[in-house]
Coordinates of C-alpha atoms in Angstrom, one line a residue:
M1 CA 114.5 78.1 86.4
Y2 CA 113.7 81.0 88.9
N3 CA 114.9 83.1 86.7
H4 CA 113.1 82.3 84.0
I5 CA 109.5 81.5 85.6
L6 CA 107.8 84.0 83.7
S7 CA 108.8 82.6 80.3
I8 CA 107.7 79.4 81.4
V9 CA 104.3 80.3 82.2
L10 CA 103.9 82.3 79.5
F11 CA 104.7 80.0 76.8
T12 CA 103.2 76.7 78.5
P13 CA 100.1 76.9 76.8
L14 CA 101.6 77.9 73.1
V15 CA 103.6 74.8 73.5
G16 CA 100.3 72.8 74.1
A17 CA 98.9 74.5 71.3
I18 CA 101.7 73.5 69.2
V19 CA 101.7 70.1 70.4
L20 CA 97.9 69.8 69.3
L21 CA 98.6 70.7 65.7
L22 CA 100.3 67.2 65.4
V23 CA 97.8 65.5 66.7
P24 CA 95.1 63.9 63.9
K25 CA 92.0 66.1 64.3
D26 CA 89.9 63.2 64.1
N27 CA 91.4 61.9 67.3
K28 CA 88.7 64.1 69.5
N29 CA 89.3 62.4 72.8
A30 CA 93.2 63.0 72.8
I31 CA 93.0 66.4 71.8
R32 CA 90.8 67.1 74.9
W33 CA 93.4 65.1 76.9
I34 CA 96.3 67.0 75.7
A35 CA 94.6 70.1 76.0
N36 CA 93.0 69.8 79.5
I37 CA 96.8 68.7 80.2
F38 CA 98.6 71.6 79.1
A39 CA 96.1 73.6 80.6
F40 CA 96.6 72.3 83.9
L41 CA 100.4 72.2 83.5
G42 CA 99.9 76.0 82.6
F43 CA 98.3 76.6 86.3
A44 CA 100.6 74.2 87.9
V45 CA 103.9 76.1 86.7
S46 CA 102.8 79.3 87.7
L47 CA 102.2 77.9 91.4
P48 CA 105.9 78.6 92.5
L49 CA 105.4 82.0 92.1
V50 CA 103.2 82.0 95.0
P51 CA 105.8 81.4 97.5
W52 CA 108.5 83.1 95.5
F53 CA 107.0 86.5 95.1
W54 CA 105.5 86.2 98.6
A55 CA 109.2 86.5 99.9
L56 CA 109.3 89.6 97.7
K57 CA 106.2 91.4 98.0
E58 CA 107.4 94.1 100.1
R59 CA 110.1 95.2 97.6
A60 CA 109.1 97.8 95.5
G61 CA 109.3 97.6 91.3
F62 CA 109.1 94.9 89.0
Q63 CA 110.1 91.5 89.7
F64 CA 111.5 88.2 87.9
I65 CA 113.0 90.5 85.5
E66 CA 113.8 88.7 82.5
G67 CA 115.2 90.1 79.1
A68 CA 116.9 93.6 78.6
P69 CA 115.8 96.8 76.9
N70 CA 116.1 96.8 73.1
N71 CA 117.5 93.1 73.0
W72 CA 114.3 92.1 70.7
I73 CA 114.5 94.7 67.7
P74 CA 117.5 97.0 68.5
N75 CA 116.9 98.9 65.4
I76 CA 113.4 100.5 66.8
G77 CA 114.5 99.7 70.3
A78 CA 112.0 97.1 71.2
G79 CA 113.0 94.5 73.5
Y80 CA 111.6 91.1 75.0
V81 CA 111.6 92.1 78.6
L82 CA 109.3 90.6 81.5
G83 CA 108.7 91.4 85.2
I84 CA 105.5 91.6 87.6
D85 CA 104.7 93.4 90.6
G86 CA 101.9 92.6 93.0
I87 CA 98.7 93.7 90.9
S88 CA 100.0 91.6 87.7
F89 CA 100.8 88.6 89.9
L90 CA 97.2 88.5 91.3
L91 CA 95.9 88.7 87.5
I92 CA 98.5 86.3 85.9
M93 CA 97.5 83.5 89.0
L94 CA 93.6 84.4 87.8
T95 CA 94.2 84.1 84.2
T96 CA 96.0 80.6 84.8
L97 CA 93.4 79.1 86.9
L98 CA 90.3 80.3 84.9
G99 CA 92.2 79.1 81.5
A100 CA 92.3 75.4 83.3
I101 CA 88.6 75.7 84.2
S102 CA 87.7 76.9 81.2
I103 CA 89.4 74.3 79.0
L104 CA 88.0 71.6 81.4
S105 CA 84.6 73.3 80.9
S106 CA 84.4 72.6 77.1
W107 CA 84.9 69.0 77.2
N108 CA 81.1 68.1 76.1
A109 CA 80.1 71.3 74.9
I110 CA 82.5 71.6 71.9
Q111 CA 82.0 68.7 69.2
E112 CA 82.8 70.2 66.2
R113 CA 86.4 71.5 65.1
V114 CA 87.6 70.5 68.4
K115 CA 91.4 70.9 67.7
E116 CA 91.2 74.4 66.0
Y117 CA 89.1 75.4 69.0
Y118 CA 91.7 74.4 71.8
V119 CA 94.5 75.4 69.7
W120 CA 92.9 79.0 69.5
F121 CA 92.1 79.0 73.3
L122 CA 95.6 78.0 74.2
V123 CA 97.0 81.0 72.0
L124 CA 94.7 83.3 73.7
Q125 CA 95.8 82.3 77.0
T126 CA 99.2 83.0 76.0
G127 CA 98.4 86.5 74.6
M128 CA 96.6 87.4 78.0
L129 CA 99.8 86.1 80.0
G130 CA 101.9 88.4 78.0
V131 CA 99.7 91.4 78.2
F132 CA 100.3 91.2 82.2
M133 CA 103.9 90.6 81.9
S134 CA 105.4 92.9 79.6
N135 CA 107.8 95.8 80.5
D136 CA 108.1 97.0 77.1
M137 CA 105.7 99.1 75.3
F138 CA 106.0 97.4 71.9
L139 CA 105.7 93.8 73.7
F140 CA 103.0 94.8 75.5
F141 CA 101.1 96.2 72.2
V142 CA 102.0 93.0 70.3
F143 CA 100.5 90.7 73.0
W144 CA 97.6 93.1 73.4
E145 CA 96.8 92.8 69.5
A146 CA 97.7 89.2 69.5
M147 CA 94.6 88.2 71.9
L148 CA 92.1 89.6 69.6
V149 CA 92.3 87.1 67.0
P150 CA 91.8 84.0 68.9
M151 CA 88.5 85.7 70.9
Y152 CA 87.1 86.5 67.2
L153 CA 87.5 82.9 65.9
L154 CA 86.1 81.7 69.2
I155 CA 82.9 83.7 69.1
G156 CA 82.7 83.6 65.4
I157 CA 83.3 79.7 64.7
W158 CA 81.9 78.4 68.3
G159 CA 79.5 81.2 69.0
G160 CA 75.6 81.2 69.0
P161 CA 73.2 81.9 65.9
R162 CA 74.4 85.6 65.8
K163 CA 78.3 84.8 66.2
L164 CA 79.4 86.9 63.3
Y165 CA 77.9 90.0 64.4
A166 CA 79.1 89.8 68.0
A167 CA 82.5 88.8 66.9
I168 CA 82.9 91.5 64.0
K169 CA 81.3 94.3 66.8
F170 CA 83.9 93.0 69.3
F171 CA 87.1 92.8 66.7
L172 CA 86.1 96.5 65.7
Y173 CA 85.0 98.0 68.8
T174 CA 88.7 96.9 70.2
L175 CA 90.4 97.8 67.1
F176 CA 89.2 101.2 67.1
G177 CA 90.7 101.8 70.9
S178 CA 93.9 100.0 69.7
V179 CA 94.9 102.4 67.2
L180 CA 94.4 105.6 69.3
M181 CA 96.3 103.8 72.0
L182 CA 99.4 103.0 69.6
L183 CA 99.6 106.6 68.5
A184 CA 99.8 107.5 71.9
I185 CA 102.7 105.0 72.4
L186 CA 104.6 106.3 69.4
F187 CA 104.2 109.9 70.6
L188 CA 106.0 108.8 73.9
Y189 CA 108.7 106.8 71.7
F190 CA 109.5 110.1 70.0
H191 CA 109.4 112.3 73.5
H192 CA 111.5 110.2 75.1
H193 CA 114.0 110.3 71.9
T194 CA 113.9 114.0 72.1
L195 CA 114.8 114.3 75.8
T196 CA 117.3 111.7 76.1
G197 CA 118.1 111.2 72.5
V198 CA 117.5 107.4 72.8
Y199 CA 114.5 105.5 71.0
T200 CA 113.4 102.9 73.5
F201 CA 109.9 101.4 74.3
F202 CA 111.3 100.0 77.3
L203 CA 108.4 100.8 80.1
P204 CA 110.2 102.3 82.8
D205 CA 112.6 104.8 80.6
L206 CA 109.1 105.9 79.5
Y207 CA 107.6 106.2 83.2
A208 CA 110.6 108.9 83.6
T209 CA 110.0 111.1 80.9
A210 CA 106.1 110.6 79.9
P211 CA 105.1 112.8 83.2
K212 CA 107.2 115.6 81.3
I213 CA 104.5 116.0 78.6
G214 CA 102.4 119.2 79.7
G215 CA 99.5 121.4 78.4
T216 CA 97.0 119.7 75.8
A217 CA 99.2 117.3 74.4
A218 CA 99.1 115.6 77.8
I219 CA 95.2 115.6 77.9
W220 CA 94.9 113.9 74.2
L221 CA 97.5 111.4 75.4
F222 CA 95.5 110.3 78.3
F223 CA 92.2 110.0 76.8
A224 CA 93.9 108.1 73.7
F225 CA 95.0 105.6 76.3
F226 CA 92.1 105.8 78.6
L227 CA 89.6 105.2 75.1
G228 CA 91.6 102.1 74.1
F229 CA 90.9 100.8 78.1
A230 CA 87.7 101.9 78.4
I231 CA 86.6 100.1 75.5
K232 CA 88.3 96.6 77.0
V233 CA 87.0 97.0 80.4
P234 CA 84.1 98.3 79.0
M235 CA 83.4 101.4 80.9
F236 CA 79.6 103.1 80.0
P237 CA 79.2 104.2 77.0
F238 CA 81.7 102.0 75.2
H239 CA 80.2 99.1 76.7
T240 CA 77.6 97.8 73.4
W241 CA 80.0 95.5 72.3
L242 CA 79.8 93.2 75.6
P243 CA 76.5 91.6 75.8
D244 CA 76.4 90.5 72.5
A245 CA 80.0 88.8 72.5
H246 CA 79.0 87.3 76.0
V247 CA 75.6 86.0 74.7
E248 CA 77.0 84.7 71.4
A249 CA 80.6 83.3 72.6
P250 CA 80.7 79.4 73.9
T251 CA 80.6 78.8 77.6
A252 CA 84.2 78.9 78.0
G253 CA 84.5 81.9 76.0
S254 CA 82.5 84.1 78.3
V255 CA 84.2 82.5 81.4
I256 CA 87.7 83.6 79.8
L257 CA 86.1 87.2 78.3
A258 CA 84.4 87.8 81.8
G259 CA 87.0 86.6 83.8
V260 CA 90.3 87.7 82.1
L261 CA 89.9 89.8 79.2
L262 CA 88.0 92.4 80.9
K263 CA 90.7 92.9 83.6
M264 CA 92.8 94.0 81.0
G265 CA 91.4 97.3 80.6
T266 CA 91.3 98.1 84.4
Y267 CA 94.9 97.0 84.4
G268 CA 96.3 99.4 81.4
L269 CA 94.3 102.1 83.5
I270 CA 96.5 101.2 86.5
R271 CA 99.7 100.6 84.8
F272 CA 99.8 103.0 82.1
S273 CA 97.3 106.0 82.5
L274 CA 98.2 107.0 86.1
P275 CA 101.6 106.8 86.0
F276 CA 102.3 108.2 82.8
F277 CA 99.8 111.4 83.1
P278 CA 99.6 112.0 86.8
A279 CA 99.1 115.6 86.5
V280 CA 96.2 114.9 84.0
A281 CA 94.6 112.1 86.2
M282 CA 94.4 114.8 89.3
T283 CA 93.0 117.3 87.4
P284 CA 89.7 117.9 88.8
W285 CA 87.2 117.8 85.9
V286 CA 89.1 115.0 84.2
R287 CA 89.2 112.9 87.5
Q288 CA 84.9 113.8 87.9
F289 CA 84.3 112.8 84.6
M290 CA 85.9 109.3 85.1
I291 CA 83.9 109.2 88.6
V292 CA 80.6 109.8 86.7
L293 CA 81.1 107.5 83.9
S294 CA 82.3 104.8 86.7
L295 CA 78.7 105.4 88.6
I296 CA 76.4 105.6 85.6
G297 CA 78.0 102.1 84.6
I298 CA 77.2 100.8 87.9
I299 CA 73.9 101.9 87.9
Y300 CA 72.9 101.6 84.6
G301 CA 74.3 98.1 84.6
A302 CA 72.1 96.9 87.1
L303 CA 69.1 98.5 86.0
V304 CA 69.5 96.5 82.6
S305 CA 70.1 93.3 84.6
L306 CA 66.9 93.6 86.1
M307 CA 65.1 93.7 82.8
Q308 CA 66.5 90.6 81.1
K309 CA 64.9 87.3 80.1
D310 CA 68.2 85.8 79.1
M311 CA 70.2 84.5 81.9
K312 CA 73.1 85.3 80.3
K313 CA 72.8 88.6 79.0
L314 CA 71.7 89.4 82.3
V315 CA 75.1 88.2 83.6
A316 CA 76.9 90.1 81.1
Y317 CA 75.3 93.4 81.8
S318 CA 76.2 92.6 85.6
S319 CA 79.6 92.9 84.5
V320 CA 79.2 96.3 83.3
S321 CA 78.1 97.3 86.9
H322 CA 80.9 95.4 88.6
L323 CA 83.6 96.8 86.5
G324 CA 82.1 100.2 87.0
F325 CA 83.2 99.7 90.7
C326 CA 86.6 98.9 89.9
T327 CA 86.8 101.9 87.6
L328 CA 85.3 104.1 90.9
G329 CA 88.1 102.4 92.9
I330 CA 91.1 103.4 90.4
F331 CA 89.9 106.9 90.3
A332 CA 89.0 107.6 93.6
L333 CA 93.1 107.7 93.7
S334 CA 93.3 106.5 97.3
P335 CA 95.5 103.7 98.7
L336 CA 92.1 101.8 99.6
G337 CA 90.6 102.6 96.2
L338 CA 93.1 101.1 94.1
S339 CA 93.7 97.9 96.2
G340 CA 89.9 97.2 96.5
S341 CA 89.5 97.8 92.7
V342 CA 92.6 95.1 92.0
L343 CA 90.6 92.8 94.4
Q344 CA 87.6 93.3 92.9
Q345 CA 88.6 92.4 89.7
I346 CA 90.1 89.6 91.2
N347 CA 86.7 88.8 92.8
H348 CA 84.7 89.3 89.4
G349 CA 86.8 87.2 87.6
I350 CA 85.8 84.1 90.1
S351 CA 82.1 85.2 90.7
T352 CA 81.1 86.3 87.1
G353 CA 83.2 83.1 85.7
A354 CA 81.5 80.8 87.9
L355 CA 77.9 82.5 86.6
F356 CA 78.9 81.7 83.0
L357 CA 79.4 78.4 83.9
I358 CA 76.6 77.8 85.9
V359 CA 74.5 79.3 82.7
G360 CA 76.5 76.9 80.4
I361 CA 75.5 73.6 82.3
L362 CA 71.8 74.5 81.9
Y363 CA 72.2 75.5 78.5
E364 CA 74.1 72.3 78.1
R365 CA 71.1 70.3 79.1
R366 CA 68.0 72.3 77.6
H367 CA 69.6 74.3 75.0
T368 CA 67.9 77.3 76.2
R369 CA 68.7 80.3 78.6
E370 CA 65.2 81.8 78.7
I371 CA 64.4 82.4 82.5
A372 CA 60.6 81.7 81.7
E373 CA 62.0 78.1 80.7
Y374 CA 62.9 77.1 84.4
G375 CA 61.4 76.5 87.6
G376 CA 62.1 74.4 90.6
I377 CA 65.9 73.2 89.4
S378 CA 66.6 73.0 93.1
N379 CA 64.2 70.1 93.0
V380 CA 66.3 68.0 90.2
M381 CA 69.6 69.3 90.8
P382 CA 70.3 70.1 94.4
I383 CA 73.9 70.3 94.4
Y384 CA 74.0 72.7 91.4
A385 CA 71.1 74.9 93.2
T386 CA 73.6 75.0 96.3
I387 CA 76.8 76.2 94.3
T388 CA 74.5 78.8 92.2
L389 CA 73.4 80.3 95.5
I390 CA 77.0 80.6 97.1
M391 CA 78.1 82.4 93.9
F392 CA 75.1 84.6 93.5
M393 CA 75.8 85.3 96.9
S394 CA 79.4 86.3 96.3
S395 CA 78.4 88.1 93.1
M396 CA 76.1 90.4 95.4
G397 CA 78.7 91.1 98.0
L398 CA 77.3 89.1 100.9
P399 CA 79.7 89.6 103.7
L400 CA 81.8 86.3 104.4
L401 CA 82.5 85.9 100.8
N402 CA 85.0 87.8 98.5
G403 CA 82.8 90.3 96.7
F404 CA 82.0 92.0 100.2
V405 CA 85.6 92.5 100.7
G406 CA 86.5 94.3 97.5
E407 CA 83.2 96.5 97.3
F408 CA 83.6 97.5 100.8
T409 CA 87.0 98.5 100.6
I410 CA 86.3 100.6 97.4
L411 CA 83.4 102.0 98.7
Q412 CA 85.4 102.9 101.7
G413 CA 88.4 104.6 100.0
T414 CA 85.5 106.7 97.7
F415 CA 83.9 107.6 100.8
M416 CA 87.0 109.2 101.9
E417 CA 87.8 111.2 98.8
N418 CA 83.9 112.3 98.5
K419 CA 80.7 111.4 100.2
V420 CA 78.6 112.0 97.3
W421 CA 80.2 109.5 95.3
A422 CA 80.0 106.9 97.5
A423 CA 76.5 107.6 97.9
W424 CA 76.0 107.0 94.3
A425 CA 77.7 103.5 94.2
V426 CA 76.1 102.1 97.1
P427 CA 72.2 101.5 95.0
G428 CA 74.6 99.2 92.8
V429 CA 74.9 97.2 95.7
I430 CA 71.5 96.9 96.5
L431 CA 70.4 96.1 92.8
A432 CA 72.8 93.3 92.6
A433 CA 71.2 91.5 95.5
A434 CA 67.7 92.1 93.3
Y435 CA 68.4 91.0 90.0
L436 CA 70.5 88.2 91.1
L437 CA 67.9 87.0 94.0
W438 CA 64.9 87.7 91.5
L439 CA 66.7 85.5 89.1
Y440 CA 67.6 82.6 91.6
Q441 CA 64.1 82.7 92.5
R442 CA 62.6 82.3 89.0
V443 CA 64.7 79.4 88.4
F444 CA 65.4 77.5 91.4
F445 CA 62.2 78.2 93.4
G446 CA 59.0 76.5 93.3
P447 CA 57.5 73.4 91.7
V448 CA 58.9 71.6 88.2
N449 CA 56.2 73.1 86.0
N450 CA 58.0 72.1 82.9
P451 CA 58.1 68.7 81.9
K452 CA 61.3 69.0 80.3
N453 CA 63.2 69.9 83.3
E454 CA 62.0 67.0 85.4
K455 CA 64.8 64.3 84.7
L456 CA 67.6 66.7 84.2
L457 CA 71.2 65.2 85.6
D458 CA 72.8 66.9 88.6
L459 CA 76.2 67.7 88.2
S460 CA 79.1 65.3 87.0
G461 CA 82.4 65.2 88.6
R462 CA 83.8 67.0 86.0
E463 CA 81.6 69.8 86.0
L464 CA 81.9 69.7 90.0
A465 CA 85.3 70.0 89.5
T466 CA 85.0 73.2 87.7
F467 CA 83.6 74.8 90.6
V468 CA 85.2 73.7 93.7
P469 CA 88.4 75.9 93.5
L470 CA 86.3 79.0 92.7
V471 CA 83.9 78.3 95.7
I472 CA 87.0 77.9 98.0
I473 CA 88.8 81.1 96.9
A474 CA 85.5 83.0 97.3
F475 CA 85.5 82.0 101.0
W476 CA 89.2 82.4 101.5
I477 CA 89.0 86.0 100.1
G478 CA 85.8 87.1 102.2
L479 CA 87.2 85.3 105.2
Y480 CA 90.9 86.0 105.0
P481 CA 91.5 88.4 102.6
K482 CA 95.0 90.0 104.1
P483 CA 97.5 88.3 101.9
F484 CA 96.0 89.8 99.0
F485 CA 96.0 93.3 100.7
Q486 CA 99.4 92.7 101.6
I487 CA 100.8 91.9 98.2
L488 CA 99.1 94.6 96.7
S489 CA 100.1 97.1 99.4
T490 CA 103.7 98.0 97.7
P491 CA 102.4 98.6 94.6
V492 CA 99.8 100.5 95.4
N493 CA 101.4 102.6 97.8
N494 CA 103.8 103.8 95.2
L495 CA 101.3 104.4 92.8
V496 CA 99.7 106.6 94.9
A497 CA 102.9 108.3 95.6
T498 CA 103.6 108.6 92.3
V499 CA 100.2 110.3 91.3
R500 CA 99.7 112.1 94.6
P501 CA 103.0 112.8 96.5
D502 CA 101.0 114.6 99.1
Y503 CA 98.6 112.2 100.0
P504 CA 98.2 112.0 103.9
G505 CA 99.4 109.2 105.5
L506 CA 102.4 108.4 103.0
N507 CA 106.2 109.1 104.4
N508 CA 109.1 109.9 102.2
A509 CA 109.8 106.1 102.3
H510 CA 106.9 105.3 100.1
K511 CA 107.6 108.1 97.5
P512 CA 109.4 107.1 94.3
V513 CA 112.7 108.8 94.5
L514 CA 116.4 108.3 94.0
A515 CA 119.6 108.4 96.3
K516 CA 121.4 111.1 95.8
E517 CA 118.8 113.4 93.9
P518 CA 116.3 116.1 94.8
Q519 CA 112.7 114.9 95.2
T520 CA 110.2 116.4 92.7
P521 CA 107.3 118.1 93.3
A522 CA 103.9 117.2 93.5
P523 CA 102.3 117.1 90.2
T524 CA 99.3 119.6 89.9
P525 CA 96.6 120.0 88.5
L526 CA 96.8 121.3 84.4
T527 CA 96.5 124.9 83.9
E528 CA 99.1 125.7 81.5
P529 CA 101.6 123.7 79.8
V530 CA 104.6 122.4 81.5
Q531 CA 108.0 122.9 80.2
A532 CA 110.1 120.0 79.7
K533 CA 112.9 119.8 82.2
P534 CA 116.3 118.2 81.6
A535 CA 116.7 114.6 81.5
A536 CA 119.0 114.2 84.5
Q537 CA 116.4 115.6 87.0
T538 CA 114.0 113.3 85.8
F539 CA 112.7 110.6 88.6
R540 CA 111.5 107.3 88.0
P541 CA 107.6 106.5 89.3
A542 CA 107.4 103.6 91.9
A543 CA 106.7 101.2 89.1
S544 CA 110.5 101.5 87.8
V545 CA 112.3 101.4 91.4
T546 CA 113.7 98.3 92.1
D547 CA 114.5 98.9 95.8
L548 CA 113.7 101.9 98.1
N549 CA 116.1 100.9 100.9
S550 CA 118.7 102.7 99.7
S551 CA 116.8 106.0 100.4
R552 CA 115.6 105.2 103.3
T553 CA 116.4 106.8 107.0
S554 CA 114.1 105.0 108.9
R555 CA 111.5 102.1 108.7
P556 CA 108.4 102.7 106.5
A557 CA 105.1 103.3 107.9
A558 CA 102.7 100.5 107.9
P559 CA 100.7 100.1 104.6
V560 CA 98.2 102.7 104.7
N561 CA 95.6 100.7 103.4
T562 CA 94.7 99.2 106.5
A563 CA 91.5 99.7 108.5
S564 CA 93.5 101.8 111.0
A565 CA 95.2 103.9 108.7
S566 CA 92.3 104.6 106.6
F567 CA 90.4 106.2 109.8
T568 CA 93.4 108.0 110.5
T569 CA 93.2 109.3 107.0
A570 CA 89.8 110.2 107.2
A571 CA 90.2 112.0 110.4
A572 CA 93.5 114.0 108.9
K573 CA 91.1 115.4 106.4

């Protein structure tokens, strides 16, 4: 089982979908029970990854590798290869948890075509997990595209009044970015063959040859990948599909869309854009452009949230703002910024997923999301009001809750790179508190003026069960985030060493080199085409290194994304 744990986690939801196909569609209760059992199993089988990965957290490269290069479709060099590092491990655990919670929250919300709904939801779960596990670019793209169809159907069939418009808009936006990304993948595929004589989509092999591409070709390829991932995040100005998709999607669809699907974009930027094109990422105008888009997203998303009259649309636009912090941390290109970005992606999945559940519960009772329809809800739903306040505080970044740790780390890492960038990001924190507290005041405080709200039922046991794990994790990360930073330390330090080998505080033990070969020079911003070197002189970046012990001559320094090391770095600058 240890050798096939990733395949077990990956295909458990798909097995559940196949089982559901054998159940008569009229037996809705049986369908619900089976779907929830397999959703819980999907989370349960992922739990062994926690102690197993913890024991390997300091080992560089991908762990639990399954399969081999070119073993799936040898004629084109595609392989079934799975593997995870600290970044993908956290996202996989988030996916299995939110998948189980989302399916549990759908018990009463879905009454029509119940069988089809749960089948497509479980298929969607498999597609999302495959994106985070794939070590082969062909396999990655298959899962990336396979995820589109279930989400399109969930919005288009079980969505709101404008569901078809929202579903088609979501599909076309994402497909447009995917086509450009496919062209970029094919370019890397043929470029690798030119240098090595081998056709392969194996990710570590492409890591070795992609950075050799220079000049304008590298810039075009970087932006082809960037557009595919930026639409998925979504970054400003590619965000316009998101509010429509969120508002029209069923509650569980919004939870999984905000909690997991948006993270596929930020994951792609970290996993592919940075290590494939380190010289482009470090080019000043490219980096500045990414930072500006992130800052605009932070401020714009928060300001638009302030103006919303629909609760669900307010939460949707808040995602644009929160994901702006994540991309800001990525392109700060520092250990603190990247660690904070990944942690904030987890935080956003927890907090915003809970916010969509909160809105969905009110919608199930009143069938309206208009803020003006409510008031004084805390008088009739005190438990619901308490949990809502906790998750609002989590989303706005209150100390002792998860959002604070992620935002603080991102801002600290950004401040060390450029004080102006950090200064422009800070208003996003203030505006988040403004639109969330104002929403809470209008919905929960004051007298119950609307007679329709006087007899609203408080949370049921099933509804409470969907919130309990999210509240626990929110406090856990807020009070004791150390284990998360320890898990992220090795992949983040090695990624920074790949993109910025001369980053202060990183010694040779963190740099991605192979034994018995000289170290490559640091990538410099692109000013002229880079001449390709023979394949024998290429070195794999950190993500493809399986063990750095062979090249160490002394014990490595402590991870630089700790508080003490960050202040030392700032002083050195």
